[in-house]
């Protein structure tokens, strides 16, 4: 008889260097893909948000119902959060007139509230505990807020702060480097460092995405949003196929 204690299988990937590489490509795709629908297709931020919100909800339902970790399903859901985050942040900041500062403050508050309720309910916000439907719900809600916040932060840094896309990329890359140093040489909570890195990679992807597709007069490369998005999708697919991922370790709360 096997007396080992069985824990539910984790539904999220192991956090490795590959995870962060794909995450940055996915967040960059979220920016170019979101802009392609709302701007290039001239559907606007509201309709773009509705379209991507439906895709996000469908992906989350499949992700939660899945019996085991699926790299393609997981990253499809992540990409869905980045695209809806892009159009939602743009809708709030520009169409509703909240502004980048107001939008960032509101979203940061919602993100902290999501983490607080998650911790209060389940006792941990570690990704190692994301192995039950309830934990997954909190996980994806928190990611949704973090992705939307990232878009607002990226736009705020590049536009309002006047740093441009290159300056924004340098700032967020440096912040990511600080988190990495904290991981290597300090005893700071790994859960805290994970969420810090997860949040920072979103505005990094946002400014890189804007750099790729915005007009040259605005400091971008003016690349086709469709072409840039297709290229990023191909890179992500190749990363998943060439470097297989496994589910992260599941732990008790």
Coordinates of N, CA and C in Angstrom, one line a residue:
X1 N 0.8 -1.2 0.0 CA 0.0 0.0 0.0 C 0.9 1.2 0.0
X2 N 0.5 2.2 -0.8 CA 1.2 3.5 -0.8 C 0.7 4.4 0.3
X3 N 1.5 4.7 1.3 CA 1.0 5.6 2.4 C 1.4 7.0 2.2
X4 N 2.0 7.4 1.0 CA 2.4 8.7 0.7 C 1.2 9.6 0.7
X5 N 1.3 10.8 1.2 CA 0.2 11.8 1.2 C 0.1 12.4 -0.2
X6 N -1.1 12.3 -0.8 CA -1.2 12.8 -2.2 C -1.8 14.2 -2.2
X7 N -1.2 15.1 -2.9 CA -1.7 16.5 -3.0 C -2.2 16.7 -4.4
X8 N -3.2 17.5 -4.6 CA -3.7 17.8 -5.9 C -2.6 18.3 -6.8
X9 N -2.6 17.9 -8.1 CA -1.6 18.3 -9.1 C -1.7 19.8 -9.3
X10 N -0.5 20.5 -9.4 CA -0.5 21.9 -9.7 C -0.9 22.1 -11.2
X11 N -1.6 23.2 -11.4 CA -2.1 23.5 -12.7 C -1.3 24.7 -13.4
X12 N -0.2 25.1 -12.7 CA 0.6 26.2 -13.2 C 2.0 25.6 -13.4
X13 N 2.8 26.2 -14.4 CA 4.1 25.7 -14.6 C 5.1 26.0 -13.6
X14 N 6.2 25.2 -13.6 CA 7.3 25.4 -12.7 C 7.9 26.8 -13.0
X15 N 8.3 27.5 -12.0 CA 8.8 28.9 -12.2 C 10.3 28.8 -12.5
X16 N 10.7 28.9 -13.8 CA 12.1 28.8 -14.2 C 12.4 30.0 -15.1
X17 N 13.6 30.0 -15.6 CA 14.0 31.1 -16.5 C 13.1 31.1 -17.7
X18 N 12.8 29.9 -18.2 CA 11.9 29.8 -19.4 C 10.5 30.4 -19.1
X19 N 10.0 30.2 -17.9 CA 8.7 30.8 -17.5 C 8.8 32.3 -17.7
X20 N 9.8 33.0 -17.2 CA 9.9 34.4 -17.3 C 10.1 34.9 -18.7
X21 N 10.9 34.1 -19.5 CA 11.1 34.5 -20.9 C 9.7 34.5 -21.7
X22 N 9.0 33.4 -21.5 CA 7.7 33.3 -22.2 C 6.7 34.4 -21.7
X23 N 6.8 34.6 -20.4 CA 5.9 35.6 -19.8 C 6.2 37.0 -20.4
X24 N 7.4 37.4 -20.6 CA 7.7 38.7 -21.3 C 7.2 38.7 -22.7
X25 N 7.4 37.6 -23.4 CA 6.9 37.6 -24.8 C 5.4 37.6 -24.8
X26 N 4.7 37.0 -23.8 CA 3.3 37.0 -23.8 C 2.8 38.4 -23.4
X27 N 3.4 39.1 -22.5 CA 2.9 40.4 -22.2 C 3.2 41.4 -23.3
X28 N 4.3 41.2 -24.1 CA 4.5 42.0 -25.3 C 3.4 41.8 -26.3
X29 N 3.1 40.5 -26.5 CA 2.0 40.1 -27.4 C 0.7 40.7 -27.0
X30 N 0.4 40.8 -25.7 CA -0.8 41.4 -25.2 C -0.9 42.8 -25.6
X31 N 0.2 43.5 -25.7 CA 0.1 44.9 -26.1 C -0.1 45.0 -27.6
X32 N 0.7 44.3 -28.4 CA 0.5 44.4 -29.8 C -0.8 43.8 -30.3
X33 N -1.2 42.7 -29.6 CA -2.5 42.1 -30.0 C -3.7 42.9 -29.6
X34 N -3.6 43.5 -28.4 CA -4.7 44.4 -28.0 C -4.8 45.6 -28.8
X35 N -3.7 46.2 -29.2 CA -3.7 47.4 -30.1 C -4.2 47.1 -31.5
X36 N -3.9 45.8 -31.9 CA -4.3 45.4 -33.3 C -5.8 45.4 -33.4
X37 N -6.5 44.9 -32.3 CA -7.9 44.8 -32.4 C -8.6 46.2 -32.1
X38 N -8.1 46.9 -31.1 CA -8.8 48.1 -30.7 C -8.4 49.3 -31.7
X39 N -7.2 49.3 -32.2 CA -6.7 50.4 -33.1 C -6.7 50.0 -34.5
X40 N -5.9 49.0 -34.9 CA -5.8 48.7 -36.3 C -7.1 48.2 -36.9
X41 N -7.9 47.5 -36.2 CA -9.2 47.1 -36.7 C -10.3 48.2 -36.4
X42 N -9.9 49.2 -35.7 CA -10.8 50.3 -35.4 C -12.1 49.9 -34.7
X43 N -11.9 48.9 -33.8 CA -13.1 48.5 -33.0 C -13.2 49.3 -31.7
X44 N -12.2 50.0 -31.3 CA -12.2 50.8 -30.1 C -11.9 50.0 -28.9
X45 N -11.6 50.7 -27.8 CA -11.2 50.0 -26.5 C -12.3 49.2 -25.9
X46 N -13.5 49.8 -25.9 CA -14.6 49.1 -25.2 C -15.0 47.8 -25.9
X47 N -15.2 47.8 -27.2 CA -15.5 46.5 -27.9 C -14.3 45.6 -27.8
X48 N -13.1 46.1 -27.9 CA -11.9 45.2 -27.8 C -11.9 44.6 -26.5
X49 N -12.2 45.3 -25.4 CA -12.3 44.7 -24.1 C -13.3 43.7 -23.9
X50 N -14.5 43.9 -24.5 CA -15.6 42.9 -24.5 C -15.1 41.6 -25.2
X51 N -14.5 41.7 -26.4 CA -14.0 40.6 -27.1 C -13.0 39.8 -26.3
X52 N -12.0 40.4 -25.8 CA -10.9 39.7 -25.1 C -11.4 39.2 -23.7
X53 N -12.4 39.9 -23.1 CA -12.9 39.5 -21.8 C -13.6 38.1 -22.0
X54 N -14.4 38.0 -23.1 CA -15.1 36.7 -23.4 C -14.0 35.6 -23.6
X55 N -13.0 35.9 -24.4 CA -11.9 34.9 -24.6 C -11.2 34.5 -23.3
X56 N -11.0 35.5 -22.5 CA -10.4 35.3 -21.2 C -11.3 34.4 -20.3
X57 N -12.5 34.7 -20.2 CA -13.4 33.9 -19.4 C -13.5 32.4 -19.9
X58 N -13.6 32.2 -21.2 CA -13.6 30.9 -21.8 C -12.3 30.1 -21.4
X59 N -11.2 30.8 -21.6 CA -9.9 30.2 -21.3 C -9.8 29.8 -19.9
X60 N -10.2 30.7 -19.0 CA -10.1 30.4 -17.5 C -11.0 29.2 -17.2
X61 N -12.2 29.1 -17.8 CA -13.1 28.0 -17.5 C -12.4 26.7 -17.9
X62 N -11.8 26.6 -19.1 CA -11.1 25.4 -19.6 C -9.9 25.1 -18.7
X63 N -9.2 26.2 -18.3 CA -8.0 26.0 -17.4 C -8.4 25.4 -16.1
X64 N -9.4 25.9 -15.5 CA -9.9 25.4 -14.2 C -10.4 24.0 -14.3
X65 N -11.1 23.7 -15.4 CA -11.7 22.4 -15.5 C -10.7 21.3 -15.9
X66 N -9.6 21.7 -16.5 CA -8.5 20.8 -16.9 C -8.1 19.9 -15.7
X67 N -7.8 18.7 -16.0 CA -7.4 17.8 -14.9 C -5.9 17.8 -14.6
X68 N -5.1 18.4 -15.5 CA -3.7 18.5 -15.3 C -3.2 19.7 -16.0
X69 N -1.9 20.0 -15.8 CA -1.3 21.2 -16.4 C -1.1 21.0 -17.9
X70 N -1.5 22.0 -18.6 CA -1.3 22.0 -20.1 C -0.6 23.3 -20.5
X71 N 0.6 23.2 -20.9 CA 1.4 24.5 -21.3 C 0.6 25.4 -22.3
X72 N 0.1 24.8 -23.3 CA -0.6 25.6 -24.3 C -1.9 26.3 -23.7
X73 N -2.6 25.5 -22.9 CA -3.8 26.1 -22.3 C -3.4 27.2 -21.3
X74 N -2.4 26.9 -20.5 CA -2.0 27.9 -19.5 C -1.5 29.2 -20.2
X75 N -0.7 29.1 -21.2 CA -0.2 30.3 -21.8 C -1.2 31.0 -22.7
X76 N -2.2 30.3 -23.2 CA -3.3 30.9 -23.9 C -4.1 31.8 -22.9
X77 N -4.3 31.3 -21.7 CA -5.0 32.0 -20.7 C -4.2 33.2 -20.2
X78 N -2.9 33.1 -20.1 CA -2.0 34.2 -19.7 C -2.1 35.3 -20.8
X79 N -2.0 34.9 -22.1 CA -2.1 35.9 -23.2 C -3.5 36.5 -23.2
X80 N -4.5 35.8 -22.9 CA -5.9 36.4 -22.8 C -5.9 37.5 -21.7
X81 N -5.2 37.3 -20.6 CA -5.2 38.3 -19.6 C -4.5 39.5 -20.0
X82 N -3.4 39.3 -20.8 CA -2.6 40.5 -21.2 C -3.3 41.3 -22.2
X83 N -4.1 40.6 -23.2 CA -4.8 41.4 -24.2 C -6.0 42.1 -23.6
X84 N -6.8 41.5 -22.7 CA -7.9 42.2 -22.1 C -7.4 43.2 -21.2
X85 N -6.2 43.0 -20.5 CA -5.6 44.0 -19.7 C -5.2 45.2 -20.4
X86 N -4.7 45.0 -21.7 CA -4.3 46.2 -22.5 C -5.5 47.0 -22.9
X87 N -6.5 46.4 -23.4 CA -7.7 47.2 -23.9 C -8.5 47.8 -22.7
X88 N -8.6 47.0 -21.6 CA -9.3 47.5 -20.4 C -8.6 48.8 -19.8
X89 N -7.3 48.7 -19.7 CA -6.5 49.8 -19.1 C -6.6 51.0 -20.1
X90 N -6.5 50.8 -21.4 CA -6.7 51.9 -22.3 C -8.1 52.5 -22.3
X91 N -9.1 51.7 -22.1 CA -10.4 52.2 -22.0 C -10.6 53.0 -20.8
X92 N -10.1 52.6 -19.6 CA -10.2 53.3 -18.4 C -9.4 54.6 -18.4
X93 N -8.2 54.5 -18.9 CA -7.3 55.6 -18.9 C -7.7 56.7 -19.9
X94 N -8.1 56.3 -21.1 CA -8.3 57.2 -22.2 C -9.8 57.5 -22.4
X95 N -10.6 56.5 -22.6 CA -12.0 56.7 -22.9 C -12.8 57.2 -21.7
X96 N -12.5 56.7 -20.5 CA -13.2 57.2 -19.3 C -12.5 58.4 -18.7
X97 N -11.3 58.7 -19.2 CA -10.6 59.9 -18.7 C -10.1 59.8 -17.3
X98 N -9.9 58.6 -16.8 CA -9.3 58.4 -15.4 C -7.9 58.9 -15.4
X99 N -7.2 58.6 -16.6 CA -5.8 59.0 -16.6 C -4.9 57.9 -16.1
X100 N -3.6 57.9 -16.5 CA -2.7 56.9 -16.2 C -2.4 56.8 -14.7
X101 N -2.3 58.0 -14.0 CA -2.0 58.0 -12.6 C -3.2 57.4 -11.8
X102 N -4.4 57.9 -12.2 CA -5.6 57.4 -11.5 C -5.9 55.9 -11.8
X103 N -5.7 55.5 -13.1 CA -5.9 54.1 -13.4 C -4.9 53.2 -12.7
X104 N -3.6 53.6 -12.6 CA -2.6 52.8 -12.0 C -2.9 52.7 -10.5
X105 N -3.3 53.8 -9.9 CA -3.6 53.8 -8.4 C -4.8 52.8 -8.1
X106 N -5.9 53.0 -8.9 CA -7.1 52.1 -8.8 C -6.7 50.7 -8.9
X107 N -6.0 50.3 -10.0 CA -5.6 48.9 -10.3 C -4.7 48.3 -9.2
X108 N -3.8 49.2 -8.7 CA -2.9 48.7 -7.7 C -3.6 48.4 -6.4
X109 N -4.6 49.2 -6.1 CA -5.5 49.0 -4.9 C -6.3 47.7 -5.1
X110 N -6.8 47.4 -6.3 CA -7.6 46.2 -6.6 C -6.7 45.0 -6.5
X111 N -5.4 45.1 -7.0 CA -4.5 44.0 -6.9 C -4.2 43.6 -5.5
X112 N -3.9 44.7 -4.7 CA -3.6 44.4 -3.3 C -4.8 43.8 -2.6
X113 N -6.0 44.3 -2.9 CA -7.2 43.7 -2.3 C -7.4 42.2 -2.7
X114 N -7.1 41.9 -3.9 CA -7.2 40.5 -4.4 C -6.3 39.6 -3.6
X115 N -5.0 40.1 -3.5 CA -4.0 39.3 -2.8 C -4.4 39.1 -1.3
X116 N -4.9 40.2 -0.7 CA -5.3 40.2 0.7 C -6.5 39.2 0.9
X117 N -7.5 39.2 0.1 CA -8.6 38.3 0.2 C -8.2 36.9 0.0
X118 N -7.3 36.7 -1.0 CA -6.8 35.4 -1.3 C -6.1 34.8 -0.1
X119 N -5.2 35.6 0.5 CA -4.5 35.2 1.7 C -5.4 34.9 2.9
X120 N -6.4 35.8 3.1 CA -7.3 35.7 4.2 C -8.1 34.4 4.0
X121 N -8.5 34.0 2.8 CA -9.3 32.9 2.5 C -8.6 31.6 2.6
X122 N -7.4 31.5 2.0 CA -6.7 30.2 1.8 C -5.4 30.2 2.6
X123 N -5.0 31.3 3.2 CA -3.8 31.2 4.1 C -2.5 31.4 3.4
X124 N -2.5 31.5 2.0 CA -1.2 31.6 1.2 C -1.6 32.1 -0.1
X125 N -0.6 32.9 -0.7 CA -0.8 33.4 -2.1 C 0.4 32.8 -2.9
X126 N 1.0 31.8 -2.4 CA 2.1 31.1 -3.2 C 1.5 30.4 -4.4
X127 N 2.3 30.4 -5.5 CA 1.8 29.7 -6.7 C 1.9 28.2 -6.4
X128 N 2.7 27.8 -5.4 CA 2.7 26.3 -5.1 C 1.4 25.8 -4.5
X129 N 0.5 26.7 -4.2 CA -0.8 26.2 -3.6 C -1.9 26.3 -4.7
X130 N -1.5 26.7 -5.9 CA -2.6 26.8 -6.9 C -2.9 25.4 -7.5
X131 N -3.7 24.6 -6.8 CA -4.0 23.3 -7.2 C -5.4 22.9 -7.0
X132 N -6.2 23.9 -6.6 CA -7.7 23.7 -6.4 C -8.4 24.8 -7.1
X133 N -9.7 24.5 -7.5 CA -10.5 25.5 -8.2 C -10.5 26.9 -7.5
X134 N -10.7 26.9 -6.2 CA -10.8 28.1 -5.5 C -9.5 28.9 -5.6
X135 N -8.3 28.2 -5.4 CA -7.0 28.9 -5.5 C -6.8 29.4 -6.9
X136 N -7.2 28.6 -7.9 CA -7.1 29.0 -9.3 C -7.9 30.3 -9.6
X137 N -9.1 30.4 -9.0 CA -9.9 31.6 -9.2 C -9.2 32.8 -8.7
X138 N -8.7 32.7 -7.5 CA -7.9 33.8 -6.9 C -6.7 34.1 -7.8
X139 N -6.0 33.1 -8.2 CA -4.8 33.2 -9.0 C -5.1 34.0 -10.3
X140 N -6.1 33.7 -11.0 CA -6.4 34.3 -12.3 C -7.0 35.7 -12.1
X141 N -7.8 35.9 -11.0 CA -8.3 37.3 -10.7 C -7.1 38.2 -10.4
X142 N -6.2 37.7 -9.6 CA -5.0 38.5 -9.3 C -4.1 38.8 -10.5
X143 N -4.0 37.8 -11.4 CA -3.2 38.0 -12.6 C -3.9 39.0 -13.5
X144 N -5.2 38.9 -13.6 CA -6.0 39.9 -14.4 C -5.7 41.3 -14.0
X145 N -5.8 41.6 -12.6 CA -5.5 42.9 -12.1 C -4.1 43.3 -12.4
X146 N -3.1 42.4 -12.2 CA -1.7 42.7 -12.4 C -1.4 43.1 -13.9
X147 N -2.0 42.3 -14.8 CA -1.8 42.6 -16.2 C -2.4 43.9 -16.6
X148 N -3.5 44.3 -16.1 CA -4.2 45.6 -16.4 C -3.4 46.7 -15.8
X149 N -2.9 46.5 -14.6 CA -2.1 47.5 -13.9 C -0.8 47.7 -14.7
X150 N -0.2 46.6 -15.2 CA 1.0 46.8 -16.0 C 0.9 47.6 -17.2
X151 N -0.2 47.5 -17.9 CA -0.4 48.4 -19.1 C -0.5 49.8 -18.7
X152 N -1.2 50.1 -17.6 CA -1.4 51.5 -17.2 C 0.0 52.1 -16.7
X153 N 0.8 51.2 -16.0 CA 2.1 51.7 -15.5 C 3.0 51.9 -16.7
X154 N 3.0 51.0 -17.7 CA 3.9 51.2 -18.8 C 3.6 52.5 -19.6
X155 N 2.3 52.7 -19.8 CA 1.9 54.0 -20.5 C 2.2 55.2 -19.7
X156 N 2.0 55.1 -18.4 CA 2.3 56.2 -17.5 C 3.8 56.6 -17.6
X157 N 4.6 55.5 -17.5 CA 6.1 55.8 -17.5 C 6.6 56.3 -18.9
X158 N 6.1 55.7 -20.0 CA 6.5 56.1 -21.3 C 6.0 57.5 -21.7
X159 N 4.7 57.7 -21.4 CA 4.1 59.0 -21.9 C 4.1 60.1 -20.9
X160 N 3.4 59.9 -19.8 CA 3.3 61.0 -18.8 C 4.6 61.4 -18.1
X161 N 5.4 60.4 -17.8 CA 6.7 60.6 -17.2 C 7.7 61.1 -18.2
X162 N 7.4 60.9 -19.5 CA 8.3 61.4 -20.6 C 9.5 60.6 -20.8
X163 N 9.6 59.3 -20.3 CA 10.8 58.5 -20.5 C 10.8 57.8 -21.8
X164 N 9.7 57.8 -22.5 CA 9.7 57.1 -23.8 C 9.7 55.6 -23.6
X165 N 9.6 54.9 -24.7 CA 9.5 53.4 -24.7 C 10.9 52.8 -24.3
X166 N 11.9 53.4 -24.8 CA 13.3 52.9 -24.4 C 13.6 53.1 -23.0
X167 N 13.3 54.3 -22.5 CA 13.5 54.6 -21.1 C 12.6 53.8 -20.2
X168 N 11.4 53.5 -20.6 CA 10.5 52.7 -19.8 C 11.1 51.3 -19.7
X169 N 11.6 50.8 -20.8 CA 12.1 49.4 -20.9 C 13.3 49.3 -19.9
X170 N 14.1 50.3 -19.9 CA 15.3 50.3 -19.1 C 14.9 50.3 -17.6
X171 N 13.9 51.2 -17.3 CA 13.5 51.3 -15.9 C 12.9 49.9 -15.4
X172 N 12.0 49.3 -16.2 CA 11.4 48.1 -15.7 C 12.4 46.9 -15.8
X173 N 13.3 46.9 -16.7 CA 14.4 45.9 -16.7 C 15.2 46.0 -15.5
X174 N 15.6 47.2 -15.1 CA 16.4 47.4 -13.9 C 15.6 47.0 -12.6
X175 N 14.3 47.3 -12.6 CA 13.5 46.8 -11.4 C 13.5 45.3 -11.4
X176 N 13.4 44.7 -12.5 CA 13.4 43.2 -12.6 C 14.7 42.7 -12.1
X177 N 15.8 43.4 -12.5 CA 17.1 43.0 -12.0 C 17.2 43.1 -10.5
X178 N 16.6 44.1 -9.9 CA 16.6 44.2 -8.5 C 15.9 43.0 -7.8
X179 N 14.8 42.6 -8.4 CA 14.1 41.5 -7.8 C 14.9 40.2 -7.9
X180 N 15.7 40.1 -9.1 CA 16.5 38.9 -9.3 C 17.6 38.9 -8.2
X181 N 18.2 40.0 -8.0 CA 19.3 40.1 -7.0 C 18.7 39.7 -5.6
X182 N 17.5 40.2 -5.3 CA 16.9 39.9 -4.1 C 16.7 38.4 -3.9
X183 N 16.3 37.7 -5.1 CA 16.1 36.3 -5.1 C 17.5 35.5 -4.8
X184 N 18.5 36.0 -5.4 CA 19.8 35.4 -5.3 C 20.5 35.6 -3.9
X185 N 20.4 36.8 -3.4 CA 21.3 37.1 -2.2 C 20.5 37.6 -1.0
X186 N 19.2 37.4 -0.9 CA 18.5 37.8 0.3 C 17.6 36.7 0.7
X187 N 17.0 36.8 1.8 CA 16.0 35.9 2.3 C 14.6 36.4 2.2
X188 N 14.4 37.4 1.4 CA 13.1 38.0 1.2 C 12.1 36.9 0.7
X189 N 10.9 36.9 1.1 CA 9.9 35.9 0.8 C 9.9 35.7 -0.7
X190 N 10.0 34.4 -1.1 CA 10.0 34.0 -2.5 C 8.6 34.3 -3.1
X191 N 7.6 34.2 -2.3 CA 6.2 34.5 -2.8 C 6.1 36.0 -3.2
X192 N 6.7 36.9 -2.3 CA 6.7 38.3 -2.6 C 7.5 38.6 -3.8
X193 N 8.6 38.0 -3.9 CA 9.5 38.3 -5.1 C 8.8 37.8 -6.4
X194 N 8.1 36.7 -6.3 CA 7.4 36.2 -7.5 C 6.4 37.2 -8.0
X195 N 5.6 37.7 -7.1 CA 4.5 38.6 -7.5 C 5.1 39.9 -7.9
X196 N 6.2 40.3 -7.3 CA 6.8 41.6 -7.8 C 7.3 41.4 -9.2
X197 N 8.0 40.3 -9.5 CA 8.5 40.0 -10.8 C 7.4 39.9 -11.8
X198 N 6.3 39.2 -11.4 CA 5.1 39.0 -12.3 C 4.5 40.3 -12.7
X199 N 4.4 41.2 -11.7 CA 3.8 42.5 -12.0 C 4.7 43.4 -12.9
X200 N 6.0 43.4 -12.6 CA 7.0 44.2 -13.3 C 7.1 43.8 -14.8
X201 N 7.1 42.5 -15.1 CA 7.2 42.0 -16.4 C 6.1 42.5 -17.3
X202 N 4.9 42.8 -16.7 CA 3.8 43.3 -17.6 C 4.1 44.7 -18.2
X203 N 4.5 45.7 -17.4 CA 4.8 47.0 -18.0 C 6.0 47.0 -18.9
X204 N 6.9 46.0 -18.6 CA 8.1 45.9 -19.5 C 7.6 45.4 -20.8
X205 N 6.7 44.4 -20.9 CA 6.2 43.9 -22.1 C 5.3 45.0 -22.8
X206 N 4.7 45.8 -22.0 CA 3.8 46.9 -22.6 C 4.7 47.9 -23.3
X207 N 5.7 48.4 -22.7 CA 6.6 49.4 -23.4 C 7.3 48.8 -24.6
X208 N 7.7 47.5 -24.5 CA 8.4 46.9 -25.6 C 7.4 46.7 -26.8
X209 N 6.2 46.3 -26.4 CA 5.1 46.2 -27.5 C 4.8 47.5 -28.1
X210 N 4.7 48.6 -27.3 CA 4.5 49.9 -27.9 C 5.7 50.4 -28.8
X211 N 6.9 50.0 -28.3 CA 8.1 50.4 -29.1 C 8.0 49.7 -30.5
X212 N 7.5 48.5 -30.5 CA 7.5 47.8 -31.8 C 6.5 48.4 -32.8
X213 N 5.3 48.8 -32.3 CA 4.2 49.1 -33.2 C 3.8 50.6 -33.2
X214 N 4.3 51.4 -32.4 CA 4.0 52.8 -32.4 C 4.7 53.6 -33.5
X215 N 4.2 54.7 -34.0 CA 4.8 55.5 -35.1 C 6.2 55.9 -34.7
X216 N 7.0 56.1 -35.7 CA 8.4 56.5 -35.5 C 8.5 57.9 -34.9
X217 N 7.5 58.7 -35.2 CA 7.4 60.1 -34.6 C 7.2 60.1 -33.1
X218 N 6.6 58.9 -32.6 CA 6.4 58.8 -31.2 C 7.5 58.0 -30.5
X219 N 8.5 57.6 -31.3 CA 9.6 56.9 -30.7 C 9.5 55.4 -30.9
X220 N 8.6 54.9 -31.7 CA 8.4 53.5 -32.0 C 9.1 53.1 -33.3
X221 N 8.9 51.8 -33.7 CA 9.5 51.3 -34.9 C 8.4 51.2 -36.0
X222 N 7.2 51.5 -35.7 CA 6.1 51.5 -36.7 C 5.9 50.1 -37.4
X223 N 6.2 49.0 -36.7 CA 6.0 47.7 -37.3 C 4.5 47.4 -37.3
X224 N 4.1 46.5 -38.2 CA 2.8 46.1 -38.3 C 2.3 45.4 -37.0
X225 N 1.2 45.8 -36.4 CA 0.7 45.1 -35.2 C 0.4 43.7 -35.5
X226 N -0.1 43.4 -36.7 CA -0.5 42.0 -37.1 C 0.8 41.2 -37.2
X227 N 1.8 41.8 -37.9 CA 3.1 41.0 -38.1 C 3.8 40.8 -36.8
X228 N 3.9 41.8 -35.9 CA 4.5 41.7 -34.6 C 3.8 40.7 -33.8
X229 N 2.5 40.7 -33.8 CA 1.7 39.7 -33.0 C 2.0 38.3 -33.5
X230 N 1.9 38.1 -34.8 CA 2.1 36.8 -35.3 C 3.5 36.3 -35.0
X231 N 4.5 37.1 -35.1 CA 5.9 36.7 -34.8 C 6.0 36.3 -33.3
X232 N 5.4 37.1 -32.4 CA 5.5 36.8 -31.0 C 4.7 35.5 -30.7
X233 N 3.6 35.2 -31.3 CA 2.9 33.9 -31.2 C 3.8 32.8 -31.6
X234 N 4.4 32.9 -32.7 CA 5.3 31.9 -33.2 C 6.5 31.6 -32.2
X235 N 7.1 32.7 -31.7 CA 8.2 32.5 -30.7 C 7.7 31.8 -29.5
X236 N 6.5 32.1 -29.0 CA 6.0 31.5 -27.8 C 5.7 30.0 -28.0
X237 N 5.1 29.7 -29.2 CA 4.8 28.3 -29.5 C 6.1 27.5 -29.6
X238 N 7.1 28.1 -30.3 CA 8.4 27.4 -30.4 C 9.0 27.1 -29.0
X239 N 8.9 28.1 -28.2 CA 9.5 28.0 -26.8 C 8.8 26.8 -26.1
X240 N 7.5 26.7 -26.2 CA 6.7 25.6 -25.6 C 7.1 24.3 -26.2
X241 N 7.2 24.2 -27.5 CA 7.5 23.0 -28.1 C 9.0 22.5 -27.9
X242 N 9.9 23.4 -28.0 CA 11.3 23.1 -27.9 C 11.8 22.8 -26.5
X243 N 11.2 23.6 -25.6 CA 11.6 23.5 -24.2 C 10.4 23.1 -23.3
X244 N 10.1 21.8 -23.2 CA 8.9 21.3 -22.5 C 8.9 21.8 -21.1
X245 N 7.7 22.2 -20.6 CA 7.5 22.7 -19.2 C 6.8 21.6 -18.4
X246 N 7.1 21.6 -17.2 CA 6.3 20.7 -16.3 C 5.6 21.5 -15.2
X247 N 4.6 20.9 -14.6 CA 3.9 21.5 -13.6 C 4.7 21.9 -12.4
X248 N 4.4 23.0 -11.7 CA 5.1 23.3 -10.5 C 4.8 22.4 -9.4
X249 N 5.6 22.4 -8.4 CA 5.4 21.5 -7.2 C 4.2 22.0 -6.4
X250 N 3.3 21.1 -6.1 CA 2.1 21.4 -5.2 C 2.5 21.3 -3.8
X251 N 2.0 22.2 -3.0 CA 2.4 22.2 -1.6 C 1.1 22.5 -0.8
X252 N 1.1 22.0 0.4 CA 0.0 22.3 1.3 C 0.1 23.8 1.7
X253 N -1.1 24.4 2.1 CA -1.1 25.8 2.5 C -0.3 26.0 3.8

